[in-house]
XYZ file of C-alpha atoms in Angstrom:
610
model
C -47.764 30.277 54.466
C -47.523 33.979 55.007
C -45.606 36.042 52.540
C -43.476 39.076 53.137
C -45.302 42.330 52.561
C -44.437 44.300 49.523
C -42.692 47.583 49.978
C -45.181 50.386 50.465
C -48.072 48.173 51.557
C -49.191 47.202 55.087
C -46.192 48.929 56.608
C -46.873 50.728 59.906
C -46.312 54.491 59.845
C -43.194 55.891 61.313
C -43.924 57.290 64.843
C -40.647 58.810 65.709
C -37.050 58.509 64.879
C -36.167 56.594 68.055
C -38.478 53.710 67.250
C -37.194 53.471 63.724
C -33.645 53.373 64.986
C -34.368 50.690 67.591
C -36.287 48.519 65.138
C -34.162 45.798 63.660
C -34.315 45.266 59.948
C -36.199 42.132 58.915
C -34.436 39.619 56.796
C -36.129 37.780 53.965
C -35.829 34.474 55.832
C -37.394 35.827 59.033
C -41.155 35.705 59.645
C -43.172 38.860 60.119
C -43.957 39.764 63.799
C -46.777 41.911 65.130
C -45.534 44.966 67.011
C -46.151 44.690 70.728
C -47.126 47.426 73.152
C -44.749 48.760 75.711
C -44.350 46.464 78.673
C -45.756 43.414 76.949
C -43.605 40.385 76.915
C -42.401 39.409 73.487
C -43.554 36.052 72.185
C -45.311 34.322 69.378
C -48.576 35.877 68.187
C -51.859 34.517 69.526
C -54.076 32.322 67.438
C -57.011 34.632 67.864
C -55.225 37.533 66.375
C -54.005 35.326 63.526
C -57.525 34.315 62.794
C -58.634 37.959 62.703
C -55.924 38.834 60.255
C -56.772 35.989 57.861
C -59.567 36.597 55.373
C -62.766 34.737 56.202
C -64.013 32.175 53.720
C -67.741 31.447 53.317
C -68.815 27.979 54.389
C -70.586 27.001 51.197
C -67.811 28.339 48.936
C -66.605 25.825 46.375
C -62.860 25.376 46.489
C -61.415 24.849 42.995
C -58.637 22.323 42.765
C -55.594 23.230 40.783
C -55.855 21.604 37.401
C -52.908 19.670 36.039
C -53.864 20.584 32.522
C -52.236 23.758 31.351
C -54.467 26.534 30.149
C -51.981 27.356 27.413
C -52.840 26.051 23.957
C -51.213 22.683 23.352
C -48.681 22.822 20.504
C -47.654 19.442 18.980
C -44.016 18.679 19.551
C -41.780 18.580 16.522
C -39.921 15.350 15.866
C -36.314 15.461 16.946
C -34.103 16.113 13.944
C -30.696 14.503 13.585
C -27.952 17.074 13.384
C -24.740 16.342 11.592
C -21.855 17.125 13.988
C -19.705 18.139 11.028
C -22.203 20.804 9.918
C -22.472 22.432 13.356
C -20.920 25.783 13.765
C -17.673 26.079 15.623
C -16.745 28.321 18.518
C -16.778 31.365 16.304
C -20.348 30.643 15.170
C -19.388 30.254 11.495
C -20.525 27.176 9.622
C -18.260 24.989 7.484
C -18.710 26.058 3.843
C -17.498 22.619 2.687
C -19.220 20.040 4.924
C -18.388 16.349 4.746
C -15.169 14.573 3.752
C -12.926 16.144 1.154
C -13.394 14.724 -2.365
C -10.574 12.595 -3.743
C -9.711 12.508 -7.476
C -10.464 9.206 -9.180
C -7.012 9.074 -10.791
C -5.304 9.213 -7.410
C -7.563 6.485 -6.004
C -6.859 4.192 -8.958
C -3.162 4.489 -8.264
C -3.643 2.803 -4.867
C -6.354 0.330 -5.928
C -5.208 -3.309 -6.100
C -8.419 -5.165 -7.007
C -9.638 -5.522 -10.587
C -13.439 -5.363 -10.348
C -13.923 -6.198 -14.034
C -12.788 -9.780 -13.474
C -15.438 -11.761 -11.605
C -15.458 -15.343 -10.387
C -17.823 -17.497 -12.515
C -20.331 -19.854 -10.895
C -19.659 -18.449 -7.436
C -21.946 -19.055 -4.489
C -23.850 -16.319 -2.708
C -21.661 -16.577 0.376
C -18.494 -16.313 -1.716
C -19.893 -13.313 -3.602
C -20.773 -11.555 -0.353
C -17.250 -12.107 0.971
C -15.761 -10.747 -2.244
C -17.997 -7.690 -2.060
C -16.892 -7.020 1.512
C -13.228 -7.394 0.499
C -13.718 -5.017 -2.442
C -15.416 -2.449 -0.192
C -12.568 -2.624 2.327
C -9.995 -2.297 -0.455
C -11.793 0.720 -1.888
C -11.949 2.400 1.520
C -8.251 1.701 2.075
C -7.316 3.153 -1.312
C -9.356 6.301 -0.594
C -7.603 6.759 2.758
C -4.203 6.285 1.106
C -5.075 8.795 -1.617
C -6.249 11.340 0.970
C -3.126 10.873 3.102
C -0.955 11.539 0.070
C -1.573 15.236 0.677
C 0.577 14.967 3.788
C 3.684 14.179 1.748
C 5.507 17.473 1.859
C 8.492 16.650 -0.332
C 8.300 16.944 -4.106
C 10.564 15.393 -6.742
C 13.266 17.607 -8.150
C 13.957 18.377 -11.790
C 16.488 20.009 -14.025
C 15.393 22.623 -16.523
C 17.554 24.654 -18.896
C 17.132 28.341 -19.617
C 15.696 29.444 -22.977
C 15.703 25.969 -24.492
C 19.150 25.060 -23.173
C 20.103 21.405 -23.511
C 20.307 19.876 -20.018
C 22.873 17.336 -21.244
C 25.412 20.163 -21.488
C 25.050 21.057 -17.809
C 27.999 19.579 -15.940
C 28.172 18.419 -12.336
C 30.117 21.511 -11.229
C 27.239 23.769 -12.308
C 24.706 21.632 -10.436
C 26.823 21.661 -7.265
C 27.036 25.455 -7.364
C 23.268 25.821 -7.812
C 22.095 23.518 -4.996
C 22.306 24.021 -1.232
C 25.276 22.991 0.937
C 23.685 19.736 2.151
C 22.949 18.573 -1.386
C 26.354 19.700 -2.667
C 28.045 17.486 -0.042
C 26.455 14.431 -1.699
C 28.687 14.861 -4.732
C 32.153 13.437 -4.151
C 34.898 11.326 -5.754
C 36.896 8.559 -4.067
C 40.282 8.165 -5.731
C 41.065 4.434 -5.369
C 43.081 3.592 -8.469
C 45.233 1.095 -6.628
C 42.456 -1.505 -6.084
C 39.987 -0.816 -8.967
C 37.793 -1.378 -10.873
C 34.973 -1.265 -8.337
C 31.458 -2.681 -7.912
C 29.108 -0.882 -5.501
C 25.748 -1.332 -3.817
C 23.442 0.894 -1.720
C 21.354 -0.414 1.178
C 17.554 -0.457 0.944
C 17.296 2.652 3.102
C 19.792 4.519 0.913
C 21.950 5.477 3.873
C 24.894 3.059 3.530
C 27.240 2.287 0.652
C 29.364 -0.835 0.119
C 31.948 -1.253 -2.619
C 34.497 -3.866 -3.530
C 37.515 -3.670 -5.831
C 38.832 -6.287 -8.197
C 42.038 -6.542 -6.136
C 40.330 -7.449 -2.858
C 39.452 -4.075 -1.314
C 36.075 -4.206 0.517
C 34.614 -1.250 2.457
C 31.261 -0.092 3.847
C 30.408 3.389 5.064
C 27.621 5.792 5.895
C 28.064 7.898 2.777
C 25.909 10.795 4.107
C 28.121 11.437 7.150
C 31.228 9.814 5.531
C 31.615 7.589 8.593
C 33.534 4.411 7.782
C 31.970 1.214 9.188
C 34.571 -1.315 8.032
C 37.418 -1.661 5.559
C 39.227 -4.921 4.822
C 41.237 -6.590 2.096
C 40.183 -10.176 1.384
C 43.370 -10.854 -0.614
C 41.239 -12.231 -3.439
C 39.408 -10.861 -6.449
C 35.983 -9.417 -5.660
C 33.471 -9.839 -8.478
C 30.319 -8.463 -6.861
C 29.019 -7.154 -3.527
C 25.517 -6.864 -2.059
C 23.855 -5.762 1.167
C 21.453 -8.321 2.610
C 18.160 -7.428 4.326
C 19.933 -4.761 6.445
C 23.205 -2.885 6.481
C 24.520 -5.219 9.214
C 25.217 -8.086 6.759
C 27.239 -8.023 3.559
C 27.581 -10.682 0.837
C 30.796 -10.679 -1.199
C 31.292 -12.826 -4.300
C 34.984 -13.599 -4.202
C 37.058 -15.434 -6.748
C 36.297 -18.906 -5.400
C 33.404 -18.919 -2.937
C 30.662 -16.739 -1.511
C 31.439 -15.036 1.827
C 29.169 -13.255 4.319
C 30.589 -10.399 6.468
C 29.072 -8.177 9.136
C 29.349 -4.402 9.338
C 32.583 -4.703 11.341
C 34.348 -6.667 8.613
C 34.214 -10.009 10.478
C 33.645 -13.054 8.291
C 30.532 -14.932 9.418
C 29.988 -17.590 6.752
C 31.741 -19.162 3.799
C 29.261 -20.844 1.447
C 31.202 -23.335 -0.650
C 28.178 -24.609 -2.543
C 28.091 -21.238 -4.305
C 31.433 -21.288 -6.131
C 32.840 -19.035 -8.854
C 30.002 -16.542 -8.481
C 29.946 -13.662 -10.972
C 26.768 -11.712 -10.030
C 24.613 -11.286 -6.913
C 20.997 -10.177 -6.400
C 19.079 -10.036 -3.118
C 15.272 -10.405 -2.940
C 14.299 -8.481 0.235
C 10.737 -9.756 0.719
C 11.726 -13.402 0.265
C 15.109 -13.243 2.058
C 16.706 -14.948 -0.952
C 20.185 -14.320 -2.277
C 20.374 -15.199 -5.984
C 23.823 -16.025 -7.405
C 24.899 -16.531 -11.030
C 28.102 -18.498 -11.605
C 30.568 -19.285 -14.356
C 29.307 -22.866 -14.450
C 25.875 -21.721 -15.679
C 23.934 -22.349 -12.447
C 21.430 -19.982 -10.855
C 21.327 -20.619 -7.101
C 18.835 -19.324 -4.546
C 20.065 -19.119 -0.933
C 17.625 -18.463 1.911
C 19.624 -16.247 4.290
C 17.038 -16.560 7.092
C 17.665 -20.292 7.565
C 20.940 -20.726 5.651
C 19.647 -23.304 3.148
C 19.781 -23.441 -0.625
C 16.240 -23.330 -1.940
C 16.953 -24.119 -5.598
C 19.902 -24.642 -7.922
C 18.817 -24.245 -11.549
C 20.930 -25.035 -14.609
C 20.346 -22.371 -17.254
C 22.155 -24.452 -19.957
C 23.464 -21.283 -21.557
C 27.119 -21.226 -20.542
C 28.719 -18.551 -18.388
C 26.264 -16.252 -16.548
C 27.575 -12.734 -16.022
C 24.446 -10.656 -16.807
C 21.722 -10.722 -14.153
C 19.021 -8.396 -12.840
C 15.868 -8.709 -10.745
C 12.344 -7.454 -11.279
C 11.404 -5.537 -8.088
C 7.705 -6.002 -8.819
C 7.502 -9.811 -8.874
C 11.020 -10.921 -7.757
C 11.685 -12.716 -11.067
C 15.356 -13.010 -12.065
C 16.358 -11.898 -15.589
C 19.439 -13.557 -17.085
C 21.186 -12.371 -20.236
C 22.861 -14.952 -22.464
C 25.435 -14.953 -25.220
C 22.886 -16.011 -27.872
C 20.970 -12.702 -27.536
C 18.116 -14.002 -25.356
C 16.916 -12.975 -21.910
C 15.378 -15.705 -19.747
C 13.069 -15.180 -16.771
C 13.481 -17.518 -13.787
C 11.648 -18.472 -10.619
C 12.853 -20.895 -7.891
C 9.552 -22.771 -8.160
C 10.235 -23.824 -11.786
C 13.165 -25.758 -13.227
C 12.583 -24.255 -16.657
C 12.516 -20.537 -17.497
C 9.166 -18.794 -17.231
C 9.777 -16.997 -20.530
C 12.498 -16.389 -23.105
C 12.802 -13.152 -25.040
C 14.960 -12.727 -28.124
C 16.385 -9.238 -27.686
C 19.568 -8.844 -29.776
C 21.375 -10.420 -32.656
C 24.522 -10.722 -30.578
C 25.179 -11.434 -26.924
C 23.427 -9.501 -24.172
C 25.729 -7.187 -22.205
C 23.372 -5.640 -19.624
C 19.785 -5.960 -18.373
C 17.764 -3.640 -16.093
C 14.094 -3.591 -14.961
C 12.272 -0.555 -13.594
C 10.661 -0.429 -10.141
C 7.110 -0.954 -11.459
C 8.071 -4.130 -13.338
C 6.657 -2.730 -16.579
C 9.727 -2.000 -18.698
C 13.007 -3.806 -19.266
C 16.090 -2.235 -20.838
C 18.697 -4.373 -22.574
C 21.943 -3.689 -24.430
C 23.907 -6.082 -26.618
C 26.992 -6.552 -28.707
C 25.105 -5.108 -31.697
C 25.445 -1.658 -30.030
C 21.686 -1.344 -29.599
C 19.761 -0.188 -26.545
C 16.180 -1.486 -26.406
C 13.263 -1.012 -24.026
C 10.746 -3.872 -23.818
C 7.205 -4.006 -22.458
C 6.846 -6.776 -19.852
C 3.030 -6.648 -19.624
C 2.550 -9.842 -21.609
C 3.615 -8.640 -25.070
C 7.419 -8.616 -24.613
C 7.774 -6.338 -27.643
C 10.380 -3.554 -28.002
C 8.936 -0.080 -27.494
C 11.976 1.958 -28.537
C 15.431 1.284 -29.892
C 18.555 3.404 -30.072
C 21.935 2.590 -31.586
C 24.858 3.712 -29.430
C 28.349 4.351 -30.842
C 30.145 2.043 -28.374
C 27.272 0.099 -26.849
C 26.217 0.104 -23.201
C 27.990 -2.227 -20.817
C 25.932 -1.358 -17.708
C 22.318 -0.267 -17.211
C 20.248 0.840 -14.205
C 16.784 2.297 -13.531
C 15.970 4.854 -10.838
C 12.888 4.896 -8.617
C 11.180 7.437 -10.867
C 12.012 5.740 -14.174
C 15.279 7.398 -15.227
C 17.585 5.108 -17.231
C 21.379 5.330 -17.006
C 23.813 3.616 -19.349
C 27.571 3.306 -18.925
C 29.456 3.415 -22.228
C 33.193 3.252 -21.621
C 34.048 6.261 -19.470
C 30.818 8.157 -20.332
C 27.556 7.982 -18.427
C 24.302 8.953 -20.202
C 20.960 9.387 -18.453
C 17.578 9.409 -20.212
C 14.321 10.635 -18.662
C 10.671 10.011 -19.488
C 7.375 11.727 -18.869
C 6.960 10.242 -15.407
C 7.316 7.199 -13.232
C 4.933 4.953 -15.206
C 6.182 5.995 -18.663
C 9.228 4.577 -20.469
C 12.286 6.822 -20.825
C 12.689 8.637 -24.093
C 15.900 7.627 -25.897
C 15.886 10.557 -28.328
C 17.883 13.019 -26.250
C 19.873 12.384 -23.050
C 18.866 14.128 -19.844
C 22.387 14.309 -18.372
C 25.882 13.328 -19.497
C 29.049 12.938 -17.451
C 32.577 11.780 -18.265
C 34.582 9.821 -15.689
C 38.268 9.191 -15.125
C 38.015 5.530 -16.141
C 35.731 2.889 -17.709
C 32.480 2.207 -15.867
C 32.291 -1.067 -13.955
C 29.097 -0.640 -11.856
C 26.028 1.622 -11.662
C 23.220 2.105 -9.153
C 20.850 4.886 -8.146
C 20.648 5.624 -4.427
C 17.139 5.047 -2.993
C 15.344 8.203 -1.785
C 18.235 10.436 -2.888
C 18.899 12.174 -6.207
C 22.281 10.509 -6.360
C 23.862 8.088 -8.833
C 26.757 5.941 -7.647
C 29.283 4.933 -10.302
C 32.097 2.452 -9.789
C 34.984 2.659 -12.253
C 38.667 1.893 -12.504
C 39.576 5.132 -10.728
C 37.359 4.578 -7.668
C 33.845 5.710 -6.762
C 31.939 8.755 -8.031
C 28.708 10.108 -6.554
C 26.749 12.167 -9.102
C 23.792 14.499 -8.531
C 20.789 13.618 -10.738
C 17.763 15.859 -9.971
C 14.448 14.005 -10.077
C 15.924 10.497 -9.920
C 14.382 9.092 -6.722
C 11.244 9.191 -4.631
C 11.230 12.234 -2.310
C 9.142 10.548 0.424
C 9.957 7.288 2.165
C 7.910 4.888 4.264
C 9.202 5.151 7.817
C 7.877 1.690 8.733
C 9.560 -0.025 5.767
C 12.738 1.847 4.773
C 13.660 4.490 7.295
C 17.107 6.062 6.684
C 17.114 7.563 10.190
C 16.130 4.485 12.186
C 18.004 3.531 15.313
C 19.518 0.194 16.201
C 16.480 -0.821 18.223
C 14.139 0.101 15.389
C 16.209 -1.922 12.946
C 16.006 -4.984 15.197
C 12.245 -4.672 15.528
C 11.922 -4.257 11.763
C 13.960 -7.445 11.189
C 11.605 -9.444 13.412
C 8.512 -8.155 11.601
C 10.107 -8.753 8.194
C 10.926 -12.338 9.107
C 7.359 -12.920 10.241
C 6.066 -11.520 6.942
C 8.544 -13.387 4.733
C 7.068 -14.489 1.410
C 7.710 -18.152 0.488
C 9.907 -18.775 -2.523
C 7.215 -20.942 -4.154
C 4.999 -17.878 -4.676
C 7.364 -16.141 -7.116
C 5.623 -15.928 -10.507
C 5.205 -13.559 -13.431
C 1.863 -12.157 -12.254
C 1.739 -11.828 -8.451
C -1.936 -10.801 -8.612
C -2.803 -14.311 -9.811
C -2.084 -15.570 -6.292
C -5.250 -13.898 -5.008
C -7.449 -15.414 -7.735
C -9.103 -18.812 -8.095
C -7.631 -21.153 -10.701
C -10.901 -22.250 -12.313
C -9.256 -24.642 -14.780
C -7.358 -26.522 -12.092
C -10.484 -26.547 -9.900
C -12.618 -28.132 -12.622
C -9.893 -30.634 -13.480
C -9.587 -31.669 -9.833
C -13.360 -32.065 -9.603
C -13.413 -34.391 -12.605
C -10.616 -36.496 -11.172
C -12.476 -36.749 -7.859
C -15.664 -37.937 -9.595
C -13.724 -40.553 -11.560
C -11.977 -41.807 -8.432
C -15.100 -42.003 -6.217
C -17.617 -42.979 -8.873
C -20.047 -40.208 -7.885
C -20.126 -36.464 -7.386
C -19.900 -35.669 -3.658
C -20.925 -32.043 -4.269
C -24.010 -32.929 -6.325
C -27.403 -31.837 -5.080
C -29.195 -34.580 -3.150
C -32.509 -35.809 -4.648
C -35.696 -34.391 -3.176
C -37.189 -36.427 -0.351
C -40.641 -35.288 0.802
C -41.198 -35.012 4.508
C -43.727 -37.399 6.032
C -47.090 -35.897 6.961
C -49.834 -37.088 9.270
C -53.563 -37.812 8.832
C -53.093 -40.005 5.785
C -51.286 -37.408 3.637
C -48.112 -39.507 3.382
C -49.499 -42.173 1.149
C -47.435 -43.530 -1.726
C -49.461 -41.688 -4.333
C -49.074 -38.310 -2.601
C -45.317 -38.806 -2.158
C -44.919 -39.653 -5.855
C -47.042 -36.644 -6.782
C -44.902 -34.258 -4.717
C -41.707 -35.678 -6.176
C -43.072 -35.268 -9.691
C -44.018 -31.670 -8.971
C -40.476 -30.779 -7.825
C -38.952 -32.568 -10.836
C -41.184 -30.617 -13.191
C -40.164 -27.309 -11.629
C -36.467 -28.147 -11.999
C -37.047 -29.182 -15.614
C -38.792 -25.878 -16.352
C -35.873 -23.939 -14.873
C -33.401 -25.805 -17.059
C -35.488 -25.204 -20.190
C -35.838 -21.522 -19.310
C -32.063 -21.118 -18.847
C -31.305 -22.911 -22.108
C -33.719 -20.650 -23.983
C -32.155 -17.544 -22.492
C -28.665 -18.706 -23.482
C -29.894 -19.485 -26.997
C -31.467 -16.041 -27.413
C -28.291 -14.447 -26.080
C -26.155 -16.306 -28.639
C -28.512 -15.367 -31.472
C -28.411 -11.715 -30.451
C -24.623 -11.792 -30.555
C -24.443 -13.625 -33.875
C -26.936 -11.332 -35.568
C -25.126 -8.411 -37.290
C -26.057 -5.004 -35.991
C -27.830 -2.698 -38.362
C -29.142 -5.501 -40.661
C -32.600 -4.994 -42.137
C -35.290 -7.521 -41.210
C -36.312 -9.883 -43.979
C -39.489 -11.791 -44.620
C -37.497 -14.996 -44.806
C -36.335 -14.681 -41.204
C -39.377 -16.647 -40.096
C -37.929 -19.808 -41.683
C -34.559 -19.448 -39.961
C -34.121 -21.860 -37.068
């Protein structure tokens, strides 16, 4: 193929200006043409002329073929290195100075960890151990993700701090209202309802709605944040207690004679006559159980999802008017006139435990949100805090001048006690620590004796029901600042509430699983397992799980004779016997090493010790 001539080479000289003007410029895609003489017809060039222009090649010249091998020195290729996408530079070209995932503190991870790795299952099979290891790895990964996502929680708990060592108990509610913003100041209010008092009150699980009932039959429910009234009725009967059920749409009212269920419009839906003369109510949200304590001494569990009574337990302690629930394990705590507190579960007809707390009758009981501490007050004017982690021993005691008639814990561990018309609040070092009873955190005097106390969830607000009506107090640092939008969302719509009810019903925990230690449900009861195995062996006459005796496989060419089969059986039996002897010797050496005192000098007489 002919190539275009380079500029300055093989270009014909310019004859005159007319020829240069008439000559058309040649494009790079056009072939080169030989200039013709005047009068000659234009056309393709002759072959003869083309041959003359081409360079002549000698006949015997050796034509070299183009080699496929490159003349450049061969350099061995480097193995392809794996590049971490996280360590690559970004658009700006700068590399990440902290590559990899962000480290998480061990203390934060332990807060979300739910598996105790120190406790292992004895005599477990390899398959069971592998499954447990996979479950532990998944739990550890989940706890790390939860600890890392905790950084996204923007809200922080509030607190109250005095200036120059000022006692916070001397700070009144008017000073707090002046110091906070307008939205927080609107949460402090007083409802003057002397005509129908004293009042009992209850907040919904989301902390958005408030229900209260007066002794003279006044029942009302409202959105206390926007002050929008949902319903207000008069049942024309004494109201002893009031509770929201699983949502703010249903309301349980313990009236003088029977238990009544109302909706958020004040319409009576049910009248449960099997629960008569009820004094106190408690609702277990994860089990959909309404626990009632009556004057007759019966503790009744009502399943509100199906409308059936699960259990009716006789406490055999007379009138029951002191009741509280443990939010951690859903165990009911009952206070009795003989100074004891009994712990109950619907799966047992007898109390799970009995704690002697006071020399006189018990007036009030409260359990914190972690299920670790229990506060009690009695007729001996003492306020005690007990440890519920198996010891049931009092951690601190304080003698009050008039005694506490009502107690309540907040989400962050603050303890409030109602003594006549005075409310005292004690604070601790944190959520997992017991409150310190040495000096009160806040003090407030009301217009009448206290009849009911409860902290509002997810709000630094304490609701107090008394003879004069309802009072909403501001208590900085009382509640959790962040809420779970999938579990308790104060801003959920009606459609979201309906979807949440369906999911909660599908995840309802059976009443038979209520026990003191809920973590025991995920463990294997080794004692019951061994006992059941013994009973099975006695009933069948043999162990169905025992290892089958060794049976040698038949072989050909005369190797399956009786003597060879007996020899192979004997060999396997000897190996098993050696293993048993080896294990027994190891256990014996281990026991001797434990029994031998550390630091003792060796003696020459040790050789005779067997």
